[in-house]
Amino acid sequence: MSIDLKNVDYVYDSGEPFEYFALRGISLHIDEGAFVGIVGRTGSGKSTLVEHLNGLLFPTHGDVVVDDEIVSGDRKVLAKVRRRVGIVFQYPEDQFFAETIFEEVAFGCRNYGFGKEQVDDSVHRAMKTVGLDPDRFLSLSPFQLSGGEQRRVAIASIIAMGQKYIVLDEPTAGLDSGSKLAVLAELESLRQTTHVTVILVSHNMDEVAEFCKQVIVLDDGAVAFQGPTDTFFTDAALVDRTGLELPESYRLARALKACGSILTLNEASTERMLESLKLSVSDLGGT
Ligand SMILES: Nc1ncnc2c1ncn2[C@@H]1O[C@H](COP(=O)(O)OP(=O)(O)OP(=O)(O)O)[C@@H](O)[C@H]1O
Ligand SMILES: [Mg+2]
């Protein structure tokens, strides 16, 4: 199963004097179970694109296909698609409305008609997945939490519903780097255990290099690259042309290569690269 976009255009205010082509001829494929990054400079169309994935927006031309279902405004189709694709927005805490975290996380499950036991069970499991102790947090108000904890509650609300495609639009913006990595590591372990698909919109190239095996790069509403993240970041000229920065680990690897290093490096994260450097140095007889 997969999500596919076939030649999708999206025009804001179509037919009006200020109509704006936000997406142009987008064709892409996202496999179920993948961890995919969507990147691109500000205004390149990332949020517009993800809003197509669960029918918040519909293409002006072209088709969005979720598991063989063409997304349309038909009530039954829309319900099916939204059952499969959940989106966590950039500032999800703005949408909190319930008095307790339990009610907040349970809301979607109840909407889907889960029974009481299934709601309890899903809420507890989702809270544990995002690293929040249910016994401590479920009776609190979402507004009593820190920004990082609020972000985790928003992610738990989506996970609890058991959707198979989880889309996160800048979910780590405003979080410190420790909380960022923790949230992404939790999503990665959820992906490994339940085979959910994670689609991450991010401006942070370090986290994209570390967590996303595949990347979709948007430039001015069009796809400039889609494929393995490592292939993209190895093409420094393309990274520059699309207005993005190389992750720290790739910059370090380039600097080492420029110094004539012939070591084999794992560039996906600086931490792992330093590990592989240590190993390579000890292989060469150093310590
Ligand atoms: N409601 C709207 N009406 C008209 N134009 C819009 C609307 N929303 C977005 N746009 C325009 O569409 C383009 C793409 O916007 P979008 O929000 O998808 O970009 P983005 O890649 O998510 O940017 P960012 O990284 O800043 O979040 C931008 O030029 C934006 O100004
Ligand atoms: Mg955006």
GROMACS .gro file of C-alpha atoms and ligand atoms in nm:
model
  319
    1MET     CA    1   0.000   0.000   0.000
    2SER     CA    2   0.116   0.356  -0.060
    3ILE     CA    3   0.034   0.723  -0.107
    4ASP     CA    4   0.072   0.846  -0.464
    5LEU     CA    5   0.034   1.191  -0.615
    6LYS     CA    6  -0.023   1.199  -0.989
    7ASN     CA    7   0.057   1.523  -1.163
    8VAL     CA    8  -0.097   1.740  -0.893
    9ASP     CA    9  -0.136   2.116  -0.935
   10TYR     CA   10  -0.280   2.331  -0.662
   11VAL     CA   11  -0.380   2.690  -0.728
   12TYR     CA   12  -0.483   2.917  -0.441
   13ASP     CA   13  -0.769   3.150  -0.538
   14SER     CA   14  -0.800   2.980  -0.876
   15GLY     CA   15  -0.955   3.208  -1.138
   16GLU     CA   16  -0.911   3.519  -0.921
   17PRO     CA   17  -0.677   3.804  -1.015
   18PHE     CA   18  -0.428   3.694  -0.747
   19GLU     CA   19  -0.438   3.321  -0.818
   20TYR     CA   20  -0.120   3.149  -0.706
   21PHE     CA   21   0.027   2.820  -0.828
   22ALA     CA   22   0.146   2.663  -0.503
   23LEU     CA   23   0.198   2.310  -0.644
   24ARG     CA   24   0.300   2.232  -1.001
   25GLY     CA   25   0.289   1.888  -1.160
   26ILE     CA   26   0.371   1.700  -0.841
   27SER     CA   27   0.409   1.324  -0.887
   28LEU     CA   28   0.539   1.125  -0.596
   29HIS     CA   29   0.522   0.792  -0.423
   30ILE     CA   30   0.540   0.717  -0.051
   31ASP     CA   31   0.559   0.352   0.054
   32GLU     CA   32   0.372   0.226   0.357
   33GLY     CA   33   0.614   0.180   0.647
   34ALA     CA   34   0.864   0.442   0.524
   35PHE     CA   35   1.006   0.737   0.722
   36VAL     CA   36   1.002   1.015   0.463
   37GLY     CA   37   1.116   1.376   0.491
   38ILE     CA   38   0.955   1.664   0.302
   39VAL     CA   39   1.191   1.960   0.279
   40GLY     CA   40   1.224   2.282   0.084
   41ARG     CA   41   1.275   2.649   0.147
   42THR     CA   42   0.999   2.849   0.312
   43GLY     CA   43   0.701   2.896   0.077
   44SER     CA   44   0.802   2.599  -0.143
   45GLY     CA   45   0.465   2.427  -0.089
   46LYS     CA   46   0.529   2.172   0.188
   47SER     CA   47   0.222   2.250   0.401
   48THR     CA   48   0.003   2.285   0.092
   49LEU     CA   49   0.123   1.941  -0.017
   50VAL     CA   50   0.058   1.766   0.314
   51GLU     CA   51  -0.288   1.921   0.342
   52HIS     CA   52  -0.372   1.719   0.029
   53LEU     CA   53  -0.288   1.391   0.199
   54ASN     CA   54  -0.606   1.376   0.411
   55GLY     CA   55  -0.840   1.589   0.205
   56LEU     CA   56  -0.801   1.925   0.374
   57LEU     CA   57  -0.725   2.053   0.023
   58PHE     CA   58  -0.809   1.890  -0.311
   59PRO     CA   59  -0.594   1.917  -0.624
   60THR     CA   60  -0.685   2.179  -0.884
   61HIS     CA   61  -0.559   1.919  -1.135
   62GLY     CA   62  -0.434   1.564  -1.089
   63ASP     CA   63  -0.502   1.295  -0.830
   64VAL     CA   64  -0.401   1.209  -0.475
   65VAL     CA   65  -0.431   0.836  -0.413
   66VAL     CA   66  -0.422   0.687  -0.064
   67ASP     CA   67  -0.410   0.305  -0.070
   68ASP     CA   68  -0.584   0.289  -0.409
   69GLU     CA   69  -0.853   0.537  -0.303
   70ILE     CA   70  -0.864   0.864  -0.502
   71VAL     CA   71  -0.909   1.140  -0.242
   72SER     CA   72  -1.225   1.338  -0.310
   73GLY     CA   73  -1.488   1.541  -0.128
   74ASP     CA   74  -1.723   1.240  -0.120
   75ARG     CA   75  -1.820   1.192   0.245
   76LYS     CA   76  -1.746   0.818   0.256
   77VAL     CA   77  -1.414   0.852   0.075
   78LEU     CA   78  -1.307   1.138   0.299
   79ALA     CA   79  -1.394   0.945   0.615
   80LYS     CA   80  -1.191   0.647   0.489
   81VAL     CA   81  -0.891   0.862   0.399
   82ARG     CA   82  -0.896   1.049   0.732
   83ARG     CA   83  -0.913   0.715   0.911
   84ARG     CA   84  -0.579   0.632   0.746
   85VAL     CA   85  -0.393   0.964   0.739
   86GLY     CA   86  -0.347   1.183   1.048
   87ILE     CA   87  -0.175   1.522   1.049
   88VAL     CA   88  -0.003   1.692   1.342
   89PHE     CA   89   0.025   2.062   1.261
   90GLN     CA   90   0.310   2.297   1.343
   91TYR     CA   91   0.147   2.435   1.658
   92PRO     CA   92  -0.097   2.160   1.751
   93GLU     CA   93  -0.137   2.300   2.101
   94ASP     CA   94  -0.343   2.584   1.945
   95GLN     CA   95  -0.610   2.323   1.879
   96PHE     CA   96  -0.636   2.183   2.232
   97PHE     CA   97  -0.988   2.212   2.365
   98ALA     CA   98  -1.045   1.942   2.628
   99GLU     CA   99  -1.021   1.984   3.005
  100THR     CA  100  -0.792   1.687   3.059
  101ILE     CA  101  -0.523   1.520   2.857
  102PHE     CA  102  -0.723   1.198   2.869
  103GLU     CA  103  -1.020   1.369   2.701
  104GLU     CA  104  -0.789   1.535   2.449
  105VAL     CA  105  -0.621   1.211   2.341
  106ALA     CA  106  -0.944   1.007   2.359
  107PHE     CA  107  -1.144   1.246   2.138
  108GLY     CA  108  -1.041   1.101   1.801
  109CYS     CA  109  -1.080   0.741   1.919
  110ARG     CA  110  -1.435   0.810   2.038
  111ASN     CA  111  -1.512   0.976   1.706
  112TYR     CA  112  -1.411   0.654   1.535
  113GLY     CA  113  -1.652   0.463   1.756
  114PHE     CA  114  -1.397   0.280   1.974
  115GLY     CA  115  -1.558   0.113   2.279
  116LYS     CA  116  -1.467   0.232   2.630
  117GLU     CA  117  -1.201  -0.032   2.691
  118GLN     CA  118  -1.045   0.022   2.350
  119VAL     CA  119  -1.033   0.399   2.414
  120ASP     CA  120  -0.863   0.349   2.753
  121ASP     CA  121  -0.616   0.105   2.610
  122SER     CA  122  -0.531   0.317   2.302
  123VAL     CA  123  -0.487   0.634   2.511
  124HIS     CA  124  -0.254   0.461   2.759
  125ARG     CA  125  -0.046   0.301   2.485
  126ALA     CA  126  -0.015   0.624   2.286
  127MET     CA  127   0.095   0.819   2.595
  128LYS     CA  128   0.363   0.561   2.669
  129THR     CA  129   0.480   0.570   2.308
  130VAL     CA  130   0.545   0.943   2.328
  131GLY     CA  131   0.721   0.904   2.662
  132LEU     CA  132   0.455   1.056   2.890
  133ASP     CA  133   0.357   0.858   3.201
  134PRO     CA  134  -0.023   0.810   3.181
  135ASP     CA  135  -0.061   0.795   3.560
  136ARG     CA  136   0.099   1.133   3.599
  137PHE     CA  137  -0.038   1.318   3.299
  138LEU     CA  138  -0.383   1.195   3.197
  139SER     CA  139  -0.579   1.391   3.458
  140LEU     CA  140  -0.392   1.719   3.401
  141SER     CA  141  -0.509   1.998   3.173
  142PRO     CA  142  -0.318   2.014   2.842
  143PHE     CA  143  -0.255   2.379   2.924
  144GLN     CA  144  -0.055   2.287   3.235
  145LEU     CA  145   0.216   2.125   3.026
  146SER     CA  146   0.545   2.251   2.887
  147GLY     CA  147   0.564   2.318   2.512
  148GLY     CA  148   0.749   1.991   2.451
  149GLU     CA  149   0.496   1.789   2.651
  150GLN     CA  150   0.208   1.957   2.464
  151ARG     CA  151   0.367   1.858   2.134
  152ARG     CA  152   0.388   1.500   2.258
  153VAL     CA  153   0.021   1.501   2.360
  154ALA     CA  154  -0.073   1.618   2.010
  155ILE     CA  155   0.130   1.334   1.860
  156ALA     CA  156  -0.029   1.088   2.106
  157SER     CA  157  -0.377   1.197   1.991
  158ILE     CA  158  -0.289   1.094   1.638
  159ILE     CA  159  -0.112   0.771   1.739
  160ALA     CA  160  -0.406   0.665   1.960
  161MET     CA  161  -0.639   0.656   1.660
  162GLY     CA  162  -0.412   0.398   1.499
  163GLN     CA  163  -0.382   0.578   1.167
  164LYS     CA  164  -0.130   0.414   0.937
  165TYR     CA  165   0.012   0.734   0.785
  166ILE     CA  166   0.128   0.995   1.036
  167VAL     CA  167   0.213   1.333   0.887
  168LEU     CA  168   0.399   1.585   1.101
  169ASP     CA  169   0.434   1.943   0.978
  170GLU     CA  170   0.734   2.084   1.166
  171PRO     CA  171   0.647   1.897   1.485
  172THR     CA  172   0.974   1.980   1.655
  173ALA     CA  173   0.981   2.356   1.587
  174GLY     CA  174   1.046   2.535   1.913
  175LEU     CA  175   1.161   2.222   2.100
  176ASP     CA  176   1.509   2.195   2.250
  177SER     CA  177   1.737   1.953   2.071
  178GLY     CA  178   1.706   1.681   2.337
  179SER     CA  179   1.324   1.676   2.320
  180LYS     CA  180   1.337   1.691   1.939
  181LEU     CA  181   1.551   1.382   1.915
  182ALA     CA  182   1.343   1.201   2.177
  183VAL     CA  183   1.016   1.264   1.986
  184LEU     CA  184   1.167   1.152   1.656
  185ALA     CA  185   1.329   0.845   1.813
  186GLU     CA  186   0.988   0.749   1.960
  187LEU     CA  187   0.828   0.783   1.616
  188GLU     CA  188   1.102   0.570   1.464
  189SER     CA  189   1.052   0.297   1.720
  190LEU     CA  190   0.673   0.313   1.666
  191ARG     CA  191   0.739   0.273   1.295
  192GLN     CA  192   0.958  -0.030   1.355
  193THR     CA  193   0.706  -0.199   1.585
  194THR     CA  194   0.377  -0.115   1.411
  195HIS     CA  195   0.486  -0.043   1.054
  196VAL     CA  196   0.321   0.302   1.050
  197THR     CA  197   0.443   0.544   0.786
  198VAL     CA  198   0.598   0.867   0.913
  199ILE     CA  199   0.600   1.172   0.686
  200LEU     CA  200   0.800   1.453   0.841
  201VAL     CA  201   0.804   1.813   0.713
  202SER     CA  202   1.115   1.976   0.853
  203HIS     CA  203   1.354   2.268   0.816
  204ASN     CA  204   1.612   2.086   1.024
  205MET     CA  205   1.847   1.901   0.790
  206ASP     CA  206   2.028   1.727   1.077
  207GLU     CA  207   1.710   1.552   1.188
  208VAL     CA  208   1.615   1.470   0.828
  209ALA     CA  209   1.957   1.312   0.767
  210GLU     CA  210   1.933   1.110   1.085
  211PHE     CA  211   1.573   0.982   1.067
  212CYS     CA  212   1.442   0.996   0.709
  213LYS     CA  213   1.569   0.727   0.475
  214GLN     CA  214   1.384   0.891   0.185
  215VAL     CA  215   1.337   1.258   0.111
  216ILE     CA  216   1.110   1.466  -0.112
  217VAL     CA  217   1.252   1.808  -0.194
  218LEU     CA  218   1.020   2.086  -0.309
  219ASP     CA  219   1.136   2.394  -0.492
  220ASP     CA  220   0.885   2.659  -0.595
  221GLY     CA  221   0.595   2.413  -0.582
  222ALA     CA  222   0.767   2.140  -0.787
  223VAL     CA  223   0.955   1.825  -0.689
  224ALA     CA  224   1.328   1.894  -0.725
  225PHE     CA  225   1.432   1.554  -0.590
  226GLN     CA  226   1.281   1.238  -0.446
  227GLY     CA  227   1.482   0.936  -0.340
  228PRO     CA  228   1.732   0.825  -0.080
  229THR     CA  229   1.823   1.103   0.162
  230ASP     CA  230   2.191   1.013   0.138
  231THR     CA  231   2.186   1.059  -0.242
  232PHE     CA  232   2.037   1.407  -0.200
  233PHE     CA  233   2.282   1.528   0.064
  234THR     CA  234   2.577   1.388  -0.132
  235ASP     CA  235   2.485   1.629  -0.415
  236ALA     CA  236   2.598   1.953  -0.247
  237ALA     CA  237   2.521   2.161  -0.561
  238LEU     CA  238   2.158   2.043  -0.568
  239VAL     CA  239   2.122   2.103  -0.193
  240ASP     CA  240   2.245   2.459  -0.247
  241ARG     CA  241   2.025   2.516  -0.554
  242THR     CA  242   1.716   2.416  -0.357
  243GLY     CA  243   1.802   2.670  -0.088
  244LEU     CA  244   1.885   2.411   0.178
  245GLU     CA  245   2.187   2.351   0.399
  246LEU     CA  246   2.398   2.040   0.431
  247PRO     CA  247   2.354   1.859   0.762
  248GLU     CA  248   2.643   1.901   1.003
  249SER     CA  249   2.752   1.539   0.955
  250TYR     CA  250   2.779   1.582   0.576
  251ARG     CA  251   2.973   1.907   0.617
  252LEU     CA  252   3.213   1.733   0.850
  253ALA     CA  253   3.254   1.441   0.609
  254ARG     CA  254   3.325   1.681   0.322
  255ALA     CA  255   3.583   1.864   0.528
  256LEU     CA  256   3.753   1.536   0.616
  257LYS     CA  257   3.753   1.422   0.254
  258ALA     CA  258   3.898   1.758   0.149
  259CYS     CA  259   4.183   1.686   0.391
  260GLY     CA  260   4.249   1.364   0.199
  261SER     CA  261   4.073   1.130   0.442
  262ILE     CA  262   3.997   0.788   0.296
  263LEU     CA  263   3.799   0.670   0.599
  264THR     CA  264   3.457   0.512   0.548
  265LEU     CA  265   3.208   0.737   0.723
  266ASN     CA  266   2.848   0.700   0.832
  267GLU     CA  267   2.717   1.045   0.749
  268ALA     CA  268   2.359   1.011   0.873
  269SER     CA  269   2.440   1.167   1.210
  270THR     CA  270   2.738   1.344   1.358
  271GLU     CA  271   2.730   1.114   1.660
  272ARG     CA  272   2.739   0.799   1.448
  273MET     CA  273   3.007   0.947   1.226
  274LEU     CA  274   3.227   1.017   1.527
  275GLU     CA  275   3.172   0.653   1.631
  276SER     CA  276   3.274   0.526   1.287
  277LEU     CA  277   3.574   0.762   1.290
  278LYS     CA  278   3.688   0.614   1.620
  279LEU     CA  279   3.653   0.262   1.480
  280SER     CA  280   3.836   0.354   1.158
  281VAL     CA  281   4.118   0.513   1.354
  282SER     CA  282   4.155   0.206   1.576
  283ASP     CA  283   4.153  -0.014   1.258
  284LEU     CA  284   4.443   0.196   1.133
  285GLY     CA  285   4.631   0.115   1.452
  286GLY     CA  286   4.570   0.446   1.631
  287THR     CA  287   4.370   0.491   1.952
  288LIG     N1  288  -0.438   3.048   0.183
  288LIG     C1  289  -0.350   3.091   0.092
  288LIG     N2  290  -0.381   3.178  -0.005
  288LIG     C2  291  -0.292   3.217  -0.098
  288LIG     N3  292  -0.163   3.176  -0.103
  288LIG     C3  293  -0.124   3.088  -0.008
  288LIG     C4  294  -0.214   3.040   0.094
  288LIG     N4  295  -0.147   2.955   0.174
  288LIG     C5  296  -0.021   2.948   0.124
  288LIG     N5  297  -0.008   3.027   0.014
  288LIG     C6  298   0.114   3.045  -0.067
  288LIG     O1  299   0.151   2.919  -0.122
  288LIG     C7  300   0.292   2.902  -0.116
  288LIG     C8  301   0.324   2.773  -0.045
  288LIG     O2  302   0.288   2.788   0.092
  288LIG     P1  303   0.312   2.672   0.198
  288LIG     O3  304   0.254   2.719   0.326
  288LIG     O4  305   0.263   2.545   0.143
  288LIG     O5  306   0.474   2.670   0.205
  288LIG     P2  307   0.569   2.591   0.305
  288LIG     O6  308   0.670   2.521   0.221
  288LIG     O7  309   0.488   2.508   0.398
  288LIG     O8  310   0.643   2.710   0.382
  288LIG     P3  311   0.701   2.715   0.533
  288LIG     O9  312   0.831   2.642   0.528
  288LIG    O10  313   0.721   2.860   0.557
  288LIG    O11  314   0.600   2.651   0.627
  288LIG     C9  315   0.348   3.026  -0.047
  288LIG    O12  316   0.399   3.114  -0.144
  288LIG    C10  317   0.228   3.087   0.022
  288LIG    O13  318   0.239   3.226   0.029
  289MG      MG  319   0.458   2.512   0.609
   0.00000   0.00000   0.00000
